[in-house]
mmCIF file of C-alpha atoms in Angstrom:
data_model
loop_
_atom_site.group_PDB
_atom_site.id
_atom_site.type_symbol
_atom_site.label_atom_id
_atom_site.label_comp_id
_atom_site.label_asym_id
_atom_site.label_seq_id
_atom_site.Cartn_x
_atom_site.Cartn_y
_atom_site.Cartn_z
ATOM 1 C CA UNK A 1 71.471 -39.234 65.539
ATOM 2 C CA UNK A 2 71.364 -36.313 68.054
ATOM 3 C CA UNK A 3 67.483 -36.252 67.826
ATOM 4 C CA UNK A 4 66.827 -39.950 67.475
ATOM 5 C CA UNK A 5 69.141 -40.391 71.047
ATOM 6 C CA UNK A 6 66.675 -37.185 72.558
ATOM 7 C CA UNK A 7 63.254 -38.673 71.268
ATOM 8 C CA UNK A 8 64.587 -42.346 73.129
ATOM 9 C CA UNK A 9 64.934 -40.494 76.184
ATOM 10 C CA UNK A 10 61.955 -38.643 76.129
ATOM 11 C CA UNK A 11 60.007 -41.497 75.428
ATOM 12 C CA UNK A 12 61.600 -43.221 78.399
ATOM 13 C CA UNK A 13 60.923 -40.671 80.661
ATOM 14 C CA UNK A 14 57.262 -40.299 79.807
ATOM 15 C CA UNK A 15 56.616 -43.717 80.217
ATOM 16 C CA UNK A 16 57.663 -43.643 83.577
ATOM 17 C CA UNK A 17 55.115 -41.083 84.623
ATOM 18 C CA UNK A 18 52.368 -43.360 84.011
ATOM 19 C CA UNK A 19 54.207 -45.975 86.493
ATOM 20 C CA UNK A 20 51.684 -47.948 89.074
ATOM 21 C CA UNK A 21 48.641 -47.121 87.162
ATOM 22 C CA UNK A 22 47.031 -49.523 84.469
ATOM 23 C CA UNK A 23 48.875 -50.133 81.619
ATOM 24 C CA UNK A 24 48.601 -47.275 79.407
ATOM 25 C CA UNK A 25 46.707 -48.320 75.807
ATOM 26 C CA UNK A 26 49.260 -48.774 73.204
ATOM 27 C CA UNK A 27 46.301 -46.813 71.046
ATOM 28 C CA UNK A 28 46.745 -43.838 72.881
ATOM 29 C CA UNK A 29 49.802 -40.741 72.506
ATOM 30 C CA UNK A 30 52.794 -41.748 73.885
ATOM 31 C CA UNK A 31 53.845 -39.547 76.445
ATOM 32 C CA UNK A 32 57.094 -37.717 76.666
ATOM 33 C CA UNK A 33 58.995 -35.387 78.585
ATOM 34 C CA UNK A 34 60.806 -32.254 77.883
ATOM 35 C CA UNK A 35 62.003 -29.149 79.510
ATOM 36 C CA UNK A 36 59.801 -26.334 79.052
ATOM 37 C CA UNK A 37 56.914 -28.327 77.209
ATOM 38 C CA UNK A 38 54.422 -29.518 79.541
ATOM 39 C CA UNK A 39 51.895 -32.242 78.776
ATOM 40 C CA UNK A 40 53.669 -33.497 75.954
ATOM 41 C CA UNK A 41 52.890 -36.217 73.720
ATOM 42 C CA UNK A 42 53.020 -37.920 70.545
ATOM 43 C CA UNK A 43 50.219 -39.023 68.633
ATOM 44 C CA UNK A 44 52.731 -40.084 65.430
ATOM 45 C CA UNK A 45 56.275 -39.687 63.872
ATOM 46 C CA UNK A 46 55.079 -36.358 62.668
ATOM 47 C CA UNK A 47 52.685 -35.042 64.895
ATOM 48 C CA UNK A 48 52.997 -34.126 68.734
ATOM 49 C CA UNK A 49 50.283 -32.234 71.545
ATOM 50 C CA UNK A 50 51.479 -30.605 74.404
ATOM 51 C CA UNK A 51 50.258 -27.368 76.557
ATOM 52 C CA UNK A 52 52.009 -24.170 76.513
ATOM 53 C CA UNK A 53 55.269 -24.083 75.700
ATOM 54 C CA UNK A 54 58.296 -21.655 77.373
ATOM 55 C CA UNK A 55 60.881 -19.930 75.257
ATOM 56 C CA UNK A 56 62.849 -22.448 76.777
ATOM 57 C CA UNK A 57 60.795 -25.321 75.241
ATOM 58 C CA UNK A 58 60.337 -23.730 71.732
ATOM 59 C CA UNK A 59 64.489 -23.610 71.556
ATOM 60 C CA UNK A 60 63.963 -27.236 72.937
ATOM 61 C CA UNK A 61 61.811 -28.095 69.871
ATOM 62 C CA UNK A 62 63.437 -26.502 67.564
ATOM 63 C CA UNK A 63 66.714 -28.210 68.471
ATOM 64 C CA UNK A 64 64.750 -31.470 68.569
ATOM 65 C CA UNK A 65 63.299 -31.150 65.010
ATOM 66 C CA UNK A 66 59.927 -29.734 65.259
ATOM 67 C CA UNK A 67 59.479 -27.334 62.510
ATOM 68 C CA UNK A 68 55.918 -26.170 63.158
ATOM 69 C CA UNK A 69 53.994 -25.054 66.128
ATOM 70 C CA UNK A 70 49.996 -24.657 65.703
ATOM 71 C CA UNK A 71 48.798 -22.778 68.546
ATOM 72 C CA UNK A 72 45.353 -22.989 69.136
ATOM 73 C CA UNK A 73 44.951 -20.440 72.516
ATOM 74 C CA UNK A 74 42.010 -17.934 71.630
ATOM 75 C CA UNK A 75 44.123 -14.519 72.845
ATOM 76 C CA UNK A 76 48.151 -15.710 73.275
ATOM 77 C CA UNK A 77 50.478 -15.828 69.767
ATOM 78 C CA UNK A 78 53.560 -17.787 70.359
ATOM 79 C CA UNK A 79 55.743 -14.646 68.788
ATOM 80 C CA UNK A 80 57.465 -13.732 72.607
ATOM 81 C CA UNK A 81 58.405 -17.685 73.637
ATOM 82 C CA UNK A 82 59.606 -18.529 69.480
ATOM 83 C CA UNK A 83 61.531 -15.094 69.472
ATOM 84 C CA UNK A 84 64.925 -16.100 67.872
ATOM 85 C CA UNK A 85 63.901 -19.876 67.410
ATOM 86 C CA UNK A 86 63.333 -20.776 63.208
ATOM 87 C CA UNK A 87 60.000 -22.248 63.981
ATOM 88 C CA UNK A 88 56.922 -21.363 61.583
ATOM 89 C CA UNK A 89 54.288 -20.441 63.906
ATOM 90 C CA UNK A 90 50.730 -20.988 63.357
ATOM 91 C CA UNK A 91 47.843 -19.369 64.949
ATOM 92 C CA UNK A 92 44.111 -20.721 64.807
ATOM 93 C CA UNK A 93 42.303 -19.307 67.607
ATOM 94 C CA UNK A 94 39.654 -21.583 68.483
ATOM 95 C CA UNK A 95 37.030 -20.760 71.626
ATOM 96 C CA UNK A 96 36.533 -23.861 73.620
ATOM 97 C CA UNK A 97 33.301 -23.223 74.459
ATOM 98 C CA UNK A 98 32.324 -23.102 70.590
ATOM 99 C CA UNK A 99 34.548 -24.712 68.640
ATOM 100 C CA UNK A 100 34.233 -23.885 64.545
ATOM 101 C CA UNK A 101 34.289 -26.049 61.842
ATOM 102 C CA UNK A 102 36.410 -23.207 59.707
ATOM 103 C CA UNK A 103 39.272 -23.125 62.068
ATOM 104 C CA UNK A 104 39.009 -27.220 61.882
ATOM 105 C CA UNK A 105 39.916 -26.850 58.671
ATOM 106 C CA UNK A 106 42.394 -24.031 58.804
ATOM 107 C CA UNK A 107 43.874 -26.210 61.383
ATOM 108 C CA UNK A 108 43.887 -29.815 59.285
ATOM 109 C CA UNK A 109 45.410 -27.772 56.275
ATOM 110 C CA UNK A 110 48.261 -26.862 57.862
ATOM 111 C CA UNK A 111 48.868 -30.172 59.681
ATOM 112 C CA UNK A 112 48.727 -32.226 56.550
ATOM 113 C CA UNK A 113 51.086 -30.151 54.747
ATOM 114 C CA UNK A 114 54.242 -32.370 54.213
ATOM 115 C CA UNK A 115 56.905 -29.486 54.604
ATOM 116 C CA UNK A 116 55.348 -28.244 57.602
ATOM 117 C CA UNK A 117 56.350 -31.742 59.474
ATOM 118 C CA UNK A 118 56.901 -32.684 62.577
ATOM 119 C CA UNK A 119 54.058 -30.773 64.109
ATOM 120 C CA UNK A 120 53.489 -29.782 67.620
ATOM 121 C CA UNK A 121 49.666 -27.987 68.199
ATOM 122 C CA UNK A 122 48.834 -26.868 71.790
ATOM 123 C CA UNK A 123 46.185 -24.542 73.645
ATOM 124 C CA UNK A 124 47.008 -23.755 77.083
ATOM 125 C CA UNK A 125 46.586 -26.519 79.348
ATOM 126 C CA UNK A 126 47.160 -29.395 76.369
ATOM 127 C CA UNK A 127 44.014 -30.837 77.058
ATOM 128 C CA UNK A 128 40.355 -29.480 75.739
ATOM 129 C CA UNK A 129 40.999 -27.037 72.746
ATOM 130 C CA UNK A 130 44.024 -30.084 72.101
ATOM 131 C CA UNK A 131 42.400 -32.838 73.006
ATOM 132 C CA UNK A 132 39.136 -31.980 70.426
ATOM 133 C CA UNK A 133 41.876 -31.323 67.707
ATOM 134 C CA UNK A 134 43.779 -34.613 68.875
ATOM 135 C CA UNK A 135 40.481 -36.445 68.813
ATOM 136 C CA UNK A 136 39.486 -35.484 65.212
ATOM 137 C CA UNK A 137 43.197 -36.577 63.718
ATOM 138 C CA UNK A 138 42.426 -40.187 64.997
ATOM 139 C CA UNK A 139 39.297 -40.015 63.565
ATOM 140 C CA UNK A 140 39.921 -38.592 59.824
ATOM 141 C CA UNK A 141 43.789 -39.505 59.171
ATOM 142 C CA UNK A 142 44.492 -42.644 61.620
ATOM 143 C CA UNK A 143 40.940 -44.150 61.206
ATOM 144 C CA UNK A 144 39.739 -44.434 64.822
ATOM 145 C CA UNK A 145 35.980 -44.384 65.727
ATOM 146 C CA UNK A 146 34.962 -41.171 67.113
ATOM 147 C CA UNK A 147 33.977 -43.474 70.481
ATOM 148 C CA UNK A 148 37.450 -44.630 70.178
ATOM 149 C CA UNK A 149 38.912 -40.495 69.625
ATOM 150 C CA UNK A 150 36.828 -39.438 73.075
ATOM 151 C CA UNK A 151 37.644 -41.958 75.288
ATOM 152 C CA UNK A 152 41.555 -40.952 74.645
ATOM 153 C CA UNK A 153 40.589 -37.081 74.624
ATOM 154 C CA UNK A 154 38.742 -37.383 78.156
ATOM 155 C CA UNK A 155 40.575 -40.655 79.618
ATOM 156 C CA UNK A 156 43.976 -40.335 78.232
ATOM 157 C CA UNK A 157 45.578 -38.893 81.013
ATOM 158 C CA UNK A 158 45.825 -35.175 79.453
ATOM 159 C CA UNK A 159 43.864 -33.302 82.402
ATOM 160 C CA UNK A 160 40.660 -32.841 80.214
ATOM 161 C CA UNK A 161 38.716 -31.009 82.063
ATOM 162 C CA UNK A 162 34.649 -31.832 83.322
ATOM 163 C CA UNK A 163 33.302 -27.979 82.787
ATOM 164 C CA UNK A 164 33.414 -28.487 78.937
ATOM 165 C CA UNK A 165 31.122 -31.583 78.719
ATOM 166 C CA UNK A 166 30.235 -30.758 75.662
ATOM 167 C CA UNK A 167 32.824 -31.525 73.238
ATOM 168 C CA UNK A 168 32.412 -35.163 73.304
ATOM 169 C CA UNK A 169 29.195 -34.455 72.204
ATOM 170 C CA UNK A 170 30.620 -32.008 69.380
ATOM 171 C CA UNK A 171 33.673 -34.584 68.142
ATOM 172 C CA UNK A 172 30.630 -36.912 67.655
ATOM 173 C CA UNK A 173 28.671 -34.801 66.123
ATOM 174 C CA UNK A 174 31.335 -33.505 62.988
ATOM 175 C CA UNK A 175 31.310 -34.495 59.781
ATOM 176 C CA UNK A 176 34.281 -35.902 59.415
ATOM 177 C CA UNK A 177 33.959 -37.393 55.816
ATOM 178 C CA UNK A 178 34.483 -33.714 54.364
ATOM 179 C CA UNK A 179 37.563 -33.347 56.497
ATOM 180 C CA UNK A 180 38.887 -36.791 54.942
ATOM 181 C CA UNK A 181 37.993 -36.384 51.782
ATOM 182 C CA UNK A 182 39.624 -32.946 51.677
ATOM 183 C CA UNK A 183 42.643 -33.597 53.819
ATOM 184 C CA UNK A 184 43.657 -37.184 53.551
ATOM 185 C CA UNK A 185 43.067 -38.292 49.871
ATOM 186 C CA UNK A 186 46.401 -40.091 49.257
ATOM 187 C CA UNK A 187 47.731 -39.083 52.443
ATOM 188 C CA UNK A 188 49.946 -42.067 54.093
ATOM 189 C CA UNK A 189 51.020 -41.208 58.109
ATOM 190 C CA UNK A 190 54.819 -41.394 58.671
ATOM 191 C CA UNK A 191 53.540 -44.007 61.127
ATOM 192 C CA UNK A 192 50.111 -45.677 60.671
ATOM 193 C CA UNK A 193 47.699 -45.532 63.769
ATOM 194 C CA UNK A 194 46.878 -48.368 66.609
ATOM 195 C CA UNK A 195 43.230 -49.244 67.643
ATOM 196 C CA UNK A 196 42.491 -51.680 69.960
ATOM 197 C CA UNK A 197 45.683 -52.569 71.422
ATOM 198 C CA UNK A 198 47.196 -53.390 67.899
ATOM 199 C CA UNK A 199 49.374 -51.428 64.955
ATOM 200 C CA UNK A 200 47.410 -51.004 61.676
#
């Protein structure tokens, strides 16, 4: 009950943030807000993005119910901010200026492990290194178009940033029928994804 109260306010609270503008895309992650985990969001019921987080905000997710953290920073572990936390940390160092299809797949088979869930995967600022990893989970487990993937991983209001034009061009570009026929065969989502505006 605890959690379920905590996830209603952070929900809240993230909506807020996005007060005044256009109407956020019910597609897109819902953002949230919690102390110590910048940039946060949720993409499902089992799977969250956010930037670095403190050692406050690993105790934060912990206490909230995240059992996993993927980090995906090239030279950072999470070992110093997840010191006396339970969490199962998770590196896969990927270089944003070259991202590699291995560490794709290190990365999918350790997000669509059941008993690893709920997920939280970061990089540094939330948004490039994130976003691409972000981008290719609508694509092969939710079912977006990759057009549909980039315009949330450049538009979506994560801070993606202009100097690394090219990974549009690589989400498009990745063959993402291996990755679903490897990592999703049988796999349901704890909650199914939205395109266009409305739930699948």
């Amino acid at each position: 009950m605890r959690i379920m109260i905590t996830l209603a306010m952070c929900l809240v609270m993230g909506a807020t943030a996005y007060g005044g503008e256009e109407p956020r895309p019910r597609a897109w992650a819902v953002p949230m807000s919690m102390e110590g985990v910048p940039n946060l969001h949720r993409l499902d019921e089992g799977v969250y993005r956010s930037a670095q987080p403190s050692a406050l905000g690993m105790k934060n997710l912990e206490s909230w119910g995240i059992k996993t953290v993927i980090n995906l920073r090239l030279f950072h572990s999470d070992t110093d901010e997840a010191r006396g936390t339970g969490l199962r940390l998770v590196r896969v160092p990927m270089k944003t200026w070259a991202p590699d299809e291995i560490k794709v797949a290190r990365f999918f088979s350790e997000l669509m492990e059941p008993s690893n869930r709920p997920v939280l995967f970061h990089c540094w600022h939330g948004a490039d290194r994130t976003g691409v990893m972000g981008a290719l989970y609508r694509v092969v487990v939710q079912g977006w178009t990759k057009e549909e993937a980039i315009d949330e991983m450049v538009h979506g209001g994560y801070g993606f940033h202009p100097i690394w034009f090219h990974l549009p061009g690589w989400v498009r570009d990745m063959d993402v029928d291996v990755l679903k026929k490897e990592f999703t065969d049988g796999f349901i989502p704890l909650q199914r994804g939205v395109r266009s505006g409305s739930v699948l």
